[in-house]
Structure formats: C-alpha cells, structure tokens
PDB file of N, CA, C and O in Angstrom:
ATOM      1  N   UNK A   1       3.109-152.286  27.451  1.00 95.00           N
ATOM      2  CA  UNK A   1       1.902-152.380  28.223  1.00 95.00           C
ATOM      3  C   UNK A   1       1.481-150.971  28.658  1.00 95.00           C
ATOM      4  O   UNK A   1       2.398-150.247  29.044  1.00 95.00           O
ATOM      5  N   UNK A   2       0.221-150.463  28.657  1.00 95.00           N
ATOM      6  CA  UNK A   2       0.012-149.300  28.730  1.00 95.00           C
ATOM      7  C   UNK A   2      -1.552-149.168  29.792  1.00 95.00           C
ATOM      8  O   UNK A   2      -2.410-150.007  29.517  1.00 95.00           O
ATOM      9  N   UNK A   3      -1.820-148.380  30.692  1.00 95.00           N
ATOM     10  CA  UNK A   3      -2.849-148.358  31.265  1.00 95.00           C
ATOM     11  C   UNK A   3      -3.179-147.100  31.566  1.00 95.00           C
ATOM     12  O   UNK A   3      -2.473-146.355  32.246  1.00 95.00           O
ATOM     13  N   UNK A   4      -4.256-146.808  31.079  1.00 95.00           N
ATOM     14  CA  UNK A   4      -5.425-145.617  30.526  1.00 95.00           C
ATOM     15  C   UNK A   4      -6.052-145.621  31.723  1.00 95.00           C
ATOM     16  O   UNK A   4      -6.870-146.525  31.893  1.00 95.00           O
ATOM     17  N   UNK A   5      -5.834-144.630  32.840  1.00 92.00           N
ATOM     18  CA  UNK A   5      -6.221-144.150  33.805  1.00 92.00           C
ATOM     19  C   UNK A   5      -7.196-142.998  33.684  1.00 92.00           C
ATOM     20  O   UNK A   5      -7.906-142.903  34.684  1.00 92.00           O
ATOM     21  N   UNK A   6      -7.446-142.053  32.701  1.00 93.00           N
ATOM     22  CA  UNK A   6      -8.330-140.951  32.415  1.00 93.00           C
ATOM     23  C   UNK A   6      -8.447-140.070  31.052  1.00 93.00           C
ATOM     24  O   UNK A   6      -7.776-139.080  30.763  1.00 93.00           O
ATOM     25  N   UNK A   7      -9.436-140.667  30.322  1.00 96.00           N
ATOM     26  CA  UNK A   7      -9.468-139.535  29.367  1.00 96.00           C
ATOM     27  C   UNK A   7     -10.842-139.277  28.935  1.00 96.00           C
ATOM     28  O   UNK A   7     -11.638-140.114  28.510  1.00 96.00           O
ATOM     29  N   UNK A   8     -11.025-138.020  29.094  1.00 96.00           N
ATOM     30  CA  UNK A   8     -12.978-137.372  28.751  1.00 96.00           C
ATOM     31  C   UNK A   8     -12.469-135.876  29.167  1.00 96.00           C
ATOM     32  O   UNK A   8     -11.306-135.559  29.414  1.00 96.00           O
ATOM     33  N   UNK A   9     -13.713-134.968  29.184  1.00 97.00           N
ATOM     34  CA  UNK A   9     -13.504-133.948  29.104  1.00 97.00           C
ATOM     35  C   UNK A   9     -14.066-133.505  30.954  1.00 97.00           C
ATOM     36  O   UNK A   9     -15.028-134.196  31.289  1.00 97.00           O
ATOM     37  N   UNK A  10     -13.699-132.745  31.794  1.00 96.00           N
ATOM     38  CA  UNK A  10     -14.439-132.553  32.782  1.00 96.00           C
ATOM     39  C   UNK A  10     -14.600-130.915  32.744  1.00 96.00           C
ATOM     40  O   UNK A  10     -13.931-130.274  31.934  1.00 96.00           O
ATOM     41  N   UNK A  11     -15.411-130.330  33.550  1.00 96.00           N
ATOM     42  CA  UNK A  11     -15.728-129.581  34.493  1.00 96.00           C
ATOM     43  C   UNK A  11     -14.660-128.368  34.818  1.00 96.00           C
ATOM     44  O   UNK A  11     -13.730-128.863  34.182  1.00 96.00           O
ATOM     45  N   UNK A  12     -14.269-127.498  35.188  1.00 96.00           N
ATOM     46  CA  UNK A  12     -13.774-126.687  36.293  1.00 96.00           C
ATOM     47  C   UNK A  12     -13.348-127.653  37.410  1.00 96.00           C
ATOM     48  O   UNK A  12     -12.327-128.335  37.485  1.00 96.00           O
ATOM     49  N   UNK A  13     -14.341-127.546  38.223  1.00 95.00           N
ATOM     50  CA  UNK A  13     -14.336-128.405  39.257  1.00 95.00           C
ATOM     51  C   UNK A  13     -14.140-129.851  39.389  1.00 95.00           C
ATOM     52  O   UNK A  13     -13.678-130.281  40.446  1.00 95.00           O
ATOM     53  N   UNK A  14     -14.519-130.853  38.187  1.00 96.00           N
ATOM     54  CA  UNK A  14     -14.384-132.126  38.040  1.00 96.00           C
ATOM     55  C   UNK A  14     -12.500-132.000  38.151  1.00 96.00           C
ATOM     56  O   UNK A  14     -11.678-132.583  38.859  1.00 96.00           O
ATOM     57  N   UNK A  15     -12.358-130.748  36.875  1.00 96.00           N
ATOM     58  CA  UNK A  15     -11.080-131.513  36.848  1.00 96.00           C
ATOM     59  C   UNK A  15      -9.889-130.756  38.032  1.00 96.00           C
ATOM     60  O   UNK A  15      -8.702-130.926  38.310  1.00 96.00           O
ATOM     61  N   UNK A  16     -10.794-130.028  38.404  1.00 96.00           N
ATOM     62  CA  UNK A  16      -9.505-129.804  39.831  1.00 96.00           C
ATOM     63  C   UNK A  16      -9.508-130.838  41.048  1.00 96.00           C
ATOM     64  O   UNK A  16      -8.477-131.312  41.525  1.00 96.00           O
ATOM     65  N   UNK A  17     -10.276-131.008  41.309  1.00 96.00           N
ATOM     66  CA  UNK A  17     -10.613-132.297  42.045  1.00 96.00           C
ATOM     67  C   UNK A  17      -9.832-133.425  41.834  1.00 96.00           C
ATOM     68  O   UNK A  17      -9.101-133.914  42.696  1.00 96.00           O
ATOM     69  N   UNK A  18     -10.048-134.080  40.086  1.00 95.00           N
ATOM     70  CA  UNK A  18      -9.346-135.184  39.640  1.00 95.00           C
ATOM     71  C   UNK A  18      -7.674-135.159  39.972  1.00 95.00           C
ATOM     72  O   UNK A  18      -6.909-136.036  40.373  1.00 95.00           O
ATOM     73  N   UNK A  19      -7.461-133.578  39.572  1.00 95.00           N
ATOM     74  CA  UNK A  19      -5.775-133.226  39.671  1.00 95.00           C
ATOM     75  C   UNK A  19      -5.181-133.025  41.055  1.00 95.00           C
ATOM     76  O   UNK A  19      -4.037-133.325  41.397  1.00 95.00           O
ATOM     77  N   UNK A  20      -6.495-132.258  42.086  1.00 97.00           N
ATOM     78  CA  UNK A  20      -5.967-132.246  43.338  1.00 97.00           C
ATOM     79  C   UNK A  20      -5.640-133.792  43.996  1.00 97.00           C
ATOM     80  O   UNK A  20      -4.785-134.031  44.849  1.00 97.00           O
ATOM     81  N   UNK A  21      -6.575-134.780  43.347  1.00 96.00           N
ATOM     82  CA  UNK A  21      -6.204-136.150  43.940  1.00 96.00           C
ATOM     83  C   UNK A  21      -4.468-136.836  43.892  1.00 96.00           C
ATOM     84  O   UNK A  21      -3.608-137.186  44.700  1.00 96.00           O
ATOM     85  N   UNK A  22      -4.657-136.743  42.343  1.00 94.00           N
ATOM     86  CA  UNK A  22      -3.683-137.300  41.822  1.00 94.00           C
ATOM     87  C   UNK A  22      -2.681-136.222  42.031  1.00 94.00           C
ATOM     88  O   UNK A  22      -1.640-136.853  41.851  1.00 94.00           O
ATOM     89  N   UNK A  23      -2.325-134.990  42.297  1.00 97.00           N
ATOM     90  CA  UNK A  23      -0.931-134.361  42.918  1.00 97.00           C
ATOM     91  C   UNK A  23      -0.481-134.617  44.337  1.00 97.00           C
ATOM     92  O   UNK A  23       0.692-134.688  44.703  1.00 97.00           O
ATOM     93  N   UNK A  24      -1.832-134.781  45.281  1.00 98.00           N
ATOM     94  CA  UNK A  24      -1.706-135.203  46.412  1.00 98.00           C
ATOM     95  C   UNK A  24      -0.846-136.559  46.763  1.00 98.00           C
ATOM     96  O   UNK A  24       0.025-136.627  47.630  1.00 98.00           O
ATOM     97  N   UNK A  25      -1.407-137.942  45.643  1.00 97.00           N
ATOM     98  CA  UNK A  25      -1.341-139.445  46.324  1.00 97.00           C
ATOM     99  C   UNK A  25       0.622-139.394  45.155  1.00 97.00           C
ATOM    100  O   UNK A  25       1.358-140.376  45.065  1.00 97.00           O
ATOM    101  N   UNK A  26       0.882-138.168  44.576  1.00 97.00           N
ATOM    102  CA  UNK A  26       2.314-138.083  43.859  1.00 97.00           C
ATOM    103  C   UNK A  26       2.959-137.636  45.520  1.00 97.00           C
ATOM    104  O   UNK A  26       3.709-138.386  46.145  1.00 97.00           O
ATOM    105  N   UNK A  27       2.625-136.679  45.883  1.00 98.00           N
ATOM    106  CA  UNK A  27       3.134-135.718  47.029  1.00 98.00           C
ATOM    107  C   UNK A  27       3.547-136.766  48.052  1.00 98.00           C
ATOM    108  O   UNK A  27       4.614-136.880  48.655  1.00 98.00           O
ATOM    109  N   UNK A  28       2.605-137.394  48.093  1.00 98.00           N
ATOM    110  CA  UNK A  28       2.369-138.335  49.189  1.00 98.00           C
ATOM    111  C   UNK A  28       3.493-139.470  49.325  1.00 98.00           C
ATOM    112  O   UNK A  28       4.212-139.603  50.316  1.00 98.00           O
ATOM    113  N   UNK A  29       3.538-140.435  47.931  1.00 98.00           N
ATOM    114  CA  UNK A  29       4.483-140.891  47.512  1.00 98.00           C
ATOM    115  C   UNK A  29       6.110-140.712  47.965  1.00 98.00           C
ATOM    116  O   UNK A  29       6.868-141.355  48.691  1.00 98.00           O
ATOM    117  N   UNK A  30       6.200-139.782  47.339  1.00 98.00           N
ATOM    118  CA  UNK A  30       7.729-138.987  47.539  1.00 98.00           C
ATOM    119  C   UNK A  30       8.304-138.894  49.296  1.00 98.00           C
ATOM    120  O   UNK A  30       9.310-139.298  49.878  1.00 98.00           O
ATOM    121  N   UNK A  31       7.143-138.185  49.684  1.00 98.00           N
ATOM    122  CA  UNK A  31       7.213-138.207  51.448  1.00 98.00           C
ATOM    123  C   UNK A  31       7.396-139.389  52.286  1.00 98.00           C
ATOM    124  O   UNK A  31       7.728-139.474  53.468  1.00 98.00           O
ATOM    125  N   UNK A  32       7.096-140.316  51.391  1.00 98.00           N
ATOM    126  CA  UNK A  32       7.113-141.773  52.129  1.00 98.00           C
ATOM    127  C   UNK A  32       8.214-142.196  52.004  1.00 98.00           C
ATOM    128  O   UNK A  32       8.813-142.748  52.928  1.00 98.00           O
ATOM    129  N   UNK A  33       8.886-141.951  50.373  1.00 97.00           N
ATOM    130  CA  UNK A  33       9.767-142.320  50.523  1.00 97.00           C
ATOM    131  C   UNK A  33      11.389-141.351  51.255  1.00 97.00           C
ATOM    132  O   UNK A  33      12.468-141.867  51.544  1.00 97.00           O
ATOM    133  N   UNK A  34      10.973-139.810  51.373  1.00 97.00           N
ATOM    134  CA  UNK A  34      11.788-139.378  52.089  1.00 97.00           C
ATOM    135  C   UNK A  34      11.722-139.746  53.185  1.00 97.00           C
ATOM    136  O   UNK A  34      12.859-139.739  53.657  1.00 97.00           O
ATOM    137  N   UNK A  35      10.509-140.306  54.371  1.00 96.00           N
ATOM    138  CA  UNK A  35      10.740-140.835  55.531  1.00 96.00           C
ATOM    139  C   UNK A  35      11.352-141.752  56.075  1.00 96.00           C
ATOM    140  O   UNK A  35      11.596-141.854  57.278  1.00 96.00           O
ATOM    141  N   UNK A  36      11.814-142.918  54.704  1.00 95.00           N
ATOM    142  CA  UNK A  36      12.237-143.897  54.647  1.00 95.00           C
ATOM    143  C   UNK A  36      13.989-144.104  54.321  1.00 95.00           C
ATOM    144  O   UNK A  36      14.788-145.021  54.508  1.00 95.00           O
ATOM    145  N   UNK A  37      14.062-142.797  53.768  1.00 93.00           N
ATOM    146  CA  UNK A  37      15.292-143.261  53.123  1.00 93.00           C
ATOM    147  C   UNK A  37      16.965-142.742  54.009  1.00 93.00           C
ATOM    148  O   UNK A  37      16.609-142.046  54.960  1.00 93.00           O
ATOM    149  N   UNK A  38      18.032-142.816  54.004  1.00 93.00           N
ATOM    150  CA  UNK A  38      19.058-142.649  54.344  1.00 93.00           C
ATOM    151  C   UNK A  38      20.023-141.750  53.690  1.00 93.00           C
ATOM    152  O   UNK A  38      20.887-141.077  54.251  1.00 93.00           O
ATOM    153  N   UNK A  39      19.679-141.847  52.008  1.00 95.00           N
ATOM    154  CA  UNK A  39      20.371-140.775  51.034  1.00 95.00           C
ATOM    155  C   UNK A  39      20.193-139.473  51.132  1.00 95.00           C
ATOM    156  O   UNK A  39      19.303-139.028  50.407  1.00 95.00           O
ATOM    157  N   UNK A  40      20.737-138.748  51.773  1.00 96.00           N
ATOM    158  CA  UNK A  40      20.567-137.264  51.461  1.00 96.00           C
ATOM    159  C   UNK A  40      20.476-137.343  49.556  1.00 96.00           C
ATOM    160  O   UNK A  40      19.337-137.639  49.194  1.00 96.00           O
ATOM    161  N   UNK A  41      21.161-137.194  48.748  1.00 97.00           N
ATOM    162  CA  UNK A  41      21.052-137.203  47.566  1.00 97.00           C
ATOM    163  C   UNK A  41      19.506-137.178  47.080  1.00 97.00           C
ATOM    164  O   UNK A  41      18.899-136.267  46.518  1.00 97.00           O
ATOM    165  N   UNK A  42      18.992-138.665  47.534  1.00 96.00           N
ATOM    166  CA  UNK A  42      17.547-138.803  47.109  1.00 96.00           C
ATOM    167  C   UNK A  42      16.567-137.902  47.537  1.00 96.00           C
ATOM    168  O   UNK A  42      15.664-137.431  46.846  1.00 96.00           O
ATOM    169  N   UNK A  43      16.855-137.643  48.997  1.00 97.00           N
ATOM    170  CA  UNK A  43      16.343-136.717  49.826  1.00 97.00           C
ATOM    171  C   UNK A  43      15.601-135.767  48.859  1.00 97.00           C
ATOM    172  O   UNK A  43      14.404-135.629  48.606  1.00 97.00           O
ATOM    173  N   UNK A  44      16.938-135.037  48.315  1.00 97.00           N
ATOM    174  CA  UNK A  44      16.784-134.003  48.161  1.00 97.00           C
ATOM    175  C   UNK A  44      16.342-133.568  46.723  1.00 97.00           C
ATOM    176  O   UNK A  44      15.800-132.575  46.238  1.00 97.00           O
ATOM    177  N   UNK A  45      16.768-134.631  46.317  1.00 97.00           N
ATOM    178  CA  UNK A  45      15.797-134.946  44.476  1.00 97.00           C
ATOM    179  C   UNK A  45      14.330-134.895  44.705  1.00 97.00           C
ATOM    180  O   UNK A  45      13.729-134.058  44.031  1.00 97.00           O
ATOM    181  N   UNK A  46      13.753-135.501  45.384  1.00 97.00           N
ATOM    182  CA  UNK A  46      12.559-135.895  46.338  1.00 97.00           C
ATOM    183  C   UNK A  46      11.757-134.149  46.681  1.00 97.00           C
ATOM    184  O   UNK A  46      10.820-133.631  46.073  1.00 97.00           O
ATOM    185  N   UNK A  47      12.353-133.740  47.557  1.00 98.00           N
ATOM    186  CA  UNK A  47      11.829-132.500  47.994  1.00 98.00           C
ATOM    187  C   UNK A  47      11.831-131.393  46.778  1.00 98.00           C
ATOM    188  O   UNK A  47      11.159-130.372  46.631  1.00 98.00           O
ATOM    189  N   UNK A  48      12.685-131.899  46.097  1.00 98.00           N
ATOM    190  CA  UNK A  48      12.711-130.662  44.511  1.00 98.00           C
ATOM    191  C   UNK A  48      11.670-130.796  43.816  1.00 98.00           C
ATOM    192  O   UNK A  48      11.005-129.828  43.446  1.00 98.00           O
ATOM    193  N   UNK A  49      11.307-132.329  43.470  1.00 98.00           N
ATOM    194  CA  UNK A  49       9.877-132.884  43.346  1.00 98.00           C
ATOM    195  C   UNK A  49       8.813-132.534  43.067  1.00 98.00           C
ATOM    196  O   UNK A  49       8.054-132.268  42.135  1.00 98.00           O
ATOM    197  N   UNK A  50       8.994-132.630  44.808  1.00 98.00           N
ATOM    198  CA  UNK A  50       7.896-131.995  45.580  1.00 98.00           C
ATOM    199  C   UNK A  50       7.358-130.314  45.331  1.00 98.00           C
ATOM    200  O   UNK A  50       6.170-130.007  45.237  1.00 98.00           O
ATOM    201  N   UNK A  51       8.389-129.436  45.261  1.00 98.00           N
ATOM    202  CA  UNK A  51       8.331-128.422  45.265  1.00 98.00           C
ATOM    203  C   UNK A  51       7.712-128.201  43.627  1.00 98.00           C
ATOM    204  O   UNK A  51       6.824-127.379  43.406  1.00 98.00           O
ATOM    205  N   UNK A  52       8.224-128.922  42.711  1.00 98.00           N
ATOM    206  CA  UNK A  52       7.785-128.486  41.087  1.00 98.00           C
ATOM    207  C   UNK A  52       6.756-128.971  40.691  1.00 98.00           C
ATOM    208  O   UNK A  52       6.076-128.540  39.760  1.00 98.00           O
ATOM    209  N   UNK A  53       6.487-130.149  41.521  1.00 98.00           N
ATOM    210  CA  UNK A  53       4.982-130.778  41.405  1.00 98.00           C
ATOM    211  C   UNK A  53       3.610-129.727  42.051  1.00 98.00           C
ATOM    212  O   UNK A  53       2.472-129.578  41.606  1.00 98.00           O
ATOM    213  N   UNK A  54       4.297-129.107  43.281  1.00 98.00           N
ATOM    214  CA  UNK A  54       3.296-127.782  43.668  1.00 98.00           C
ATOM    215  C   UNK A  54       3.626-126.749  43.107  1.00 98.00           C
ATOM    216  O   UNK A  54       2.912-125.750  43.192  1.00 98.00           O
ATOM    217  N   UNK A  55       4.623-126.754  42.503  1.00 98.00           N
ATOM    218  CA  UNK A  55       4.359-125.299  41.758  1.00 98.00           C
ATOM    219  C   UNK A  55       3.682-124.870  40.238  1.00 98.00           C
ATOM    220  O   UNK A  55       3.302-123.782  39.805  1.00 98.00           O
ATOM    221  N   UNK A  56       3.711-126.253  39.634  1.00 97.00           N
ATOM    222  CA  UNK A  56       2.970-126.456  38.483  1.00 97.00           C
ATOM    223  C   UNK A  56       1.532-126.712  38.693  1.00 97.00           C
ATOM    224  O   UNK A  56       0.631-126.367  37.929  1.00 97.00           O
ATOM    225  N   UNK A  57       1.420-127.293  39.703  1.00 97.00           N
ATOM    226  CA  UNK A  57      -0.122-127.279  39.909  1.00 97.00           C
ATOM    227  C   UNK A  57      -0.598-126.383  40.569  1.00 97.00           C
ATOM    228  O   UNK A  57      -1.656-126.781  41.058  1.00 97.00           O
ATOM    229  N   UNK A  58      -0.364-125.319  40.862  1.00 96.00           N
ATOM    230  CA  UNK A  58      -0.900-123.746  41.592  1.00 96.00           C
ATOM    231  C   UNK A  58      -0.757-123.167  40.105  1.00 96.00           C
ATOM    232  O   UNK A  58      -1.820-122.644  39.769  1.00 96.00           O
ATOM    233  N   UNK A  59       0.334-123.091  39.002  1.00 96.00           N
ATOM    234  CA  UNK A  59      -0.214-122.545  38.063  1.00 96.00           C
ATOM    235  C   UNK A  59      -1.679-123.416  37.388  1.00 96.00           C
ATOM    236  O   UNK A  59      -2.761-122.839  37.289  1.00 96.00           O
ATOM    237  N   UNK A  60      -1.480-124.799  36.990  1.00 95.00           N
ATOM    238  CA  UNK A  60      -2.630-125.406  36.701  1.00 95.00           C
ATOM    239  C   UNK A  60      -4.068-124.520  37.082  1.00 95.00           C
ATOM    240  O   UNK A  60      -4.824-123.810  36.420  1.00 95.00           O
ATOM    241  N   UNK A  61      -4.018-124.927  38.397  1.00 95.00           N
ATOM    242  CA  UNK A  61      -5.251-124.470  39.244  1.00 95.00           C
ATOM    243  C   UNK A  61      -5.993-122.888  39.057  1.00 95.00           C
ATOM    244  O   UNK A  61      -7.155-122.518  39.222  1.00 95.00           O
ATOM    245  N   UNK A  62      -4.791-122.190  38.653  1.00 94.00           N
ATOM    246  CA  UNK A  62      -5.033-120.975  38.194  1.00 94.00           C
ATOM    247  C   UNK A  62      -5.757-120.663  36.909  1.00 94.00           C
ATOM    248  O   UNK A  62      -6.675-119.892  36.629  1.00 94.00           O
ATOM    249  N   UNK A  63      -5.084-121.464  36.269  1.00 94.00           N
ATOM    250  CA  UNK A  63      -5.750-121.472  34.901  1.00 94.00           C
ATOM    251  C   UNK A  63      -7.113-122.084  34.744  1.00 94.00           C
ATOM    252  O   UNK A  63      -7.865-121.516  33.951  1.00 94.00           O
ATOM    253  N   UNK A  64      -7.416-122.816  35.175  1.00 95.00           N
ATOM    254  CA  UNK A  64      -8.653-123.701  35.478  1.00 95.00           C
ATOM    255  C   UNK A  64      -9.664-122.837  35.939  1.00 95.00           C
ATOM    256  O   UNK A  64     -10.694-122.643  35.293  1.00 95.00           O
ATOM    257  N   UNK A  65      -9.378-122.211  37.222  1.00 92.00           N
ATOM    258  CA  UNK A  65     -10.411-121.710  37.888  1.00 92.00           C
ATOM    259  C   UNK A  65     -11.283-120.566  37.421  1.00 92.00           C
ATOM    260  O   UNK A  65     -10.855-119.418  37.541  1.00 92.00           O
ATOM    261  N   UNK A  66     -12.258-120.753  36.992  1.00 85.00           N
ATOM    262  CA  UNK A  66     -13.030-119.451  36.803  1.00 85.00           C
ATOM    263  C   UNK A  66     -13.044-119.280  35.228  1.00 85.00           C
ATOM    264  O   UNK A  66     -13.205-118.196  34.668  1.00 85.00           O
ATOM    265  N   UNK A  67     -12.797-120.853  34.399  1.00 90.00           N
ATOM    266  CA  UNK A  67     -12.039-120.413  32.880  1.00 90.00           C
ATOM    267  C   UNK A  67     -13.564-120.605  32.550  1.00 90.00           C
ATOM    268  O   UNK A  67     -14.029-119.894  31.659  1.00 90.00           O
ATOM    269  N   UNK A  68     -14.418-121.540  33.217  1.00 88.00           N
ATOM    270  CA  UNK A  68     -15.860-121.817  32.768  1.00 88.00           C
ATOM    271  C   UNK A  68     -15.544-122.630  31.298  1.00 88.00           C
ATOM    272  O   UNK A  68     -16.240-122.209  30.374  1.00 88.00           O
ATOM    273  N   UNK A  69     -14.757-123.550  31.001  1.00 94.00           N
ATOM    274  CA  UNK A  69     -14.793-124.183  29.591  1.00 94.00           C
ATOM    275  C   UNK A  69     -14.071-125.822  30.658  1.00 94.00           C
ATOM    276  O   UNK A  69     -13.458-125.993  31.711  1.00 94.00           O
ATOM    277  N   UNK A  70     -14.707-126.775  29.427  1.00 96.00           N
ATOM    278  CA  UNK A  70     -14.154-128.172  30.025  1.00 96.00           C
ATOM    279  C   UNK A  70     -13.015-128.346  29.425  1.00 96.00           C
ATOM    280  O   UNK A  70     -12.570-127.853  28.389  1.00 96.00           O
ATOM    281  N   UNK A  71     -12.553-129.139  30.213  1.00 96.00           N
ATOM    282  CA  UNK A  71     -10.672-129.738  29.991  1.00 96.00           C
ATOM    283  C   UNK A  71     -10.940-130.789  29.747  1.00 96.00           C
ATOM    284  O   UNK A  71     -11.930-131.347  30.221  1.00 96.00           O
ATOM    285  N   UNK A  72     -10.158-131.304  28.977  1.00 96.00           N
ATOM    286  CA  UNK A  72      -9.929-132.709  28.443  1.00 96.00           C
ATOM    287  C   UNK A  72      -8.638-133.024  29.285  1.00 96.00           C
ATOM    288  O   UNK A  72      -7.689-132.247  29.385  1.00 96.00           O
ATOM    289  N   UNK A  73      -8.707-134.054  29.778  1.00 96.00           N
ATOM    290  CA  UNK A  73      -8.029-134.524  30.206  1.00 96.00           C
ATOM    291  C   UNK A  73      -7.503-136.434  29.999  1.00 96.00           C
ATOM    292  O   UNK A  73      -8.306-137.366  29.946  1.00 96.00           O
ATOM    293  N   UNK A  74      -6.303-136.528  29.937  1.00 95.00           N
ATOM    294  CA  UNK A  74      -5.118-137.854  29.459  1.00 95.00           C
ATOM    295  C   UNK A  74      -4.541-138.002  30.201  1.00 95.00           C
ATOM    296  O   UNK A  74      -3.942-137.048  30.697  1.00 95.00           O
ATOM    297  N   UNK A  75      -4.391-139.336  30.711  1.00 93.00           N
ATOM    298  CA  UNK A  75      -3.661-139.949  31.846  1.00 93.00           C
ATOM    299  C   UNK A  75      -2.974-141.183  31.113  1.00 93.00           C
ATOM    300  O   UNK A  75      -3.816-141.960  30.662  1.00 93.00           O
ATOM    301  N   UNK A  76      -1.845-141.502  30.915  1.00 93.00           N
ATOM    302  CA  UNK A  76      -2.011-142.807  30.291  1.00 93.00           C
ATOM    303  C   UNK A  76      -0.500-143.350  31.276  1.00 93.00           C
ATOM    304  O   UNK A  76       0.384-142.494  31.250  1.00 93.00           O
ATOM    305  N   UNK A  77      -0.144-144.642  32.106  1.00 93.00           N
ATOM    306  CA  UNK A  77       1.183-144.755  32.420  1.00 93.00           C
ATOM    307  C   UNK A  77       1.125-145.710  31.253  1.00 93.00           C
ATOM    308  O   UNK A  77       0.167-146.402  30.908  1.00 93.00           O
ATOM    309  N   UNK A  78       2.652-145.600  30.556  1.00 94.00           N
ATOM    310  CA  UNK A  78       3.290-146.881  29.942  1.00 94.00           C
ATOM    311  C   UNK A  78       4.273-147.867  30.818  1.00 94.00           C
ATOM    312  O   UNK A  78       4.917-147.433  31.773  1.00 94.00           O
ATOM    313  N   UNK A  79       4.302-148.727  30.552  1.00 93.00           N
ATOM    314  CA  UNK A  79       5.026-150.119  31.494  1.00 93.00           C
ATOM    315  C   UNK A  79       5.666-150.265  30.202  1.00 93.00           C
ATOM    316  O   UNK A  79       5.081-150.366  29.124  1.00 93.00           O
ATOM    317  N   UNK A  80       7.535-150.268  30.502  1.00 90.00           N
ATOM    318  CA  UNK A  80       8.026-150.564  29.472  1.00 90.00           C
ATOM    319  C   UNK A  80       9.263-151.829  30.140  1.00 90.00           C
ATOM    320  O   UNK A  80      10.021-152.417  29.368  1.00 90.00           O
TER     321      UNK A  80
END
C-alpha cells in the first residue's frame, strides 16, 4: 500500500515552505514522543534524530535558496 503525498515541481519558496512544514510536524513528532517516554535509550535515538533531521535540512535550505530553478519534489510513504 503506498500513499503519494507530493510530487510536481515547486518554486524556491514553494518548496522551502513544503519542507519547512514537513521537518517541523517530523521534529515535532519525535519531541512528543521524548516527552512521553521513560527509555533513556529511545531518548536519545530520538534527539540524534532530531539533530540529523536539522542538520540536513539547513544544508537543504542552503541549496535551495537563491538557486532561482524549480525542484521537483517526491514524497511517497509505503505501508508494508
């Protein structure tokens, strides 16, 4: 089962926007579940995460900004 969440070409701006959403409601995720949880272990898988999920998207963002050409962009989750 597969569900096609985004694919077309956007913008500069369309697609930082699209990515700032979707790194945020990931970020977000993770935090909820570190508030929740008891495992240091997970904890800390969690906050590593966190940290590579912002650090890939500050390079992203870099590259994007100011490139003046559209991105194509693919989203697809599979349900297996």
């Amino acid at each position: 089962m597969n569900l096609q969440l985004l694919n077309g070409k956007f913008t500069p701006e369309e697609s930082l926007h699209v990515l700032s959403q979707w790194v945020q409601a990931t970020i977000a995720f993770h935090e909820n579940k570190i508030d929740t949880s008891q495992n240091e272990e997970d904890i800390k898988m969690r906050e590593q995460r966190i940290k590579h999920i912002q650090k890939e998207f500050h390079e992203i963002k870099h590259a994007i900004i100011g490139s003046g050409k559209t991105w194509d962009l693919n989203t697809e989750i599979k349900l297996h």
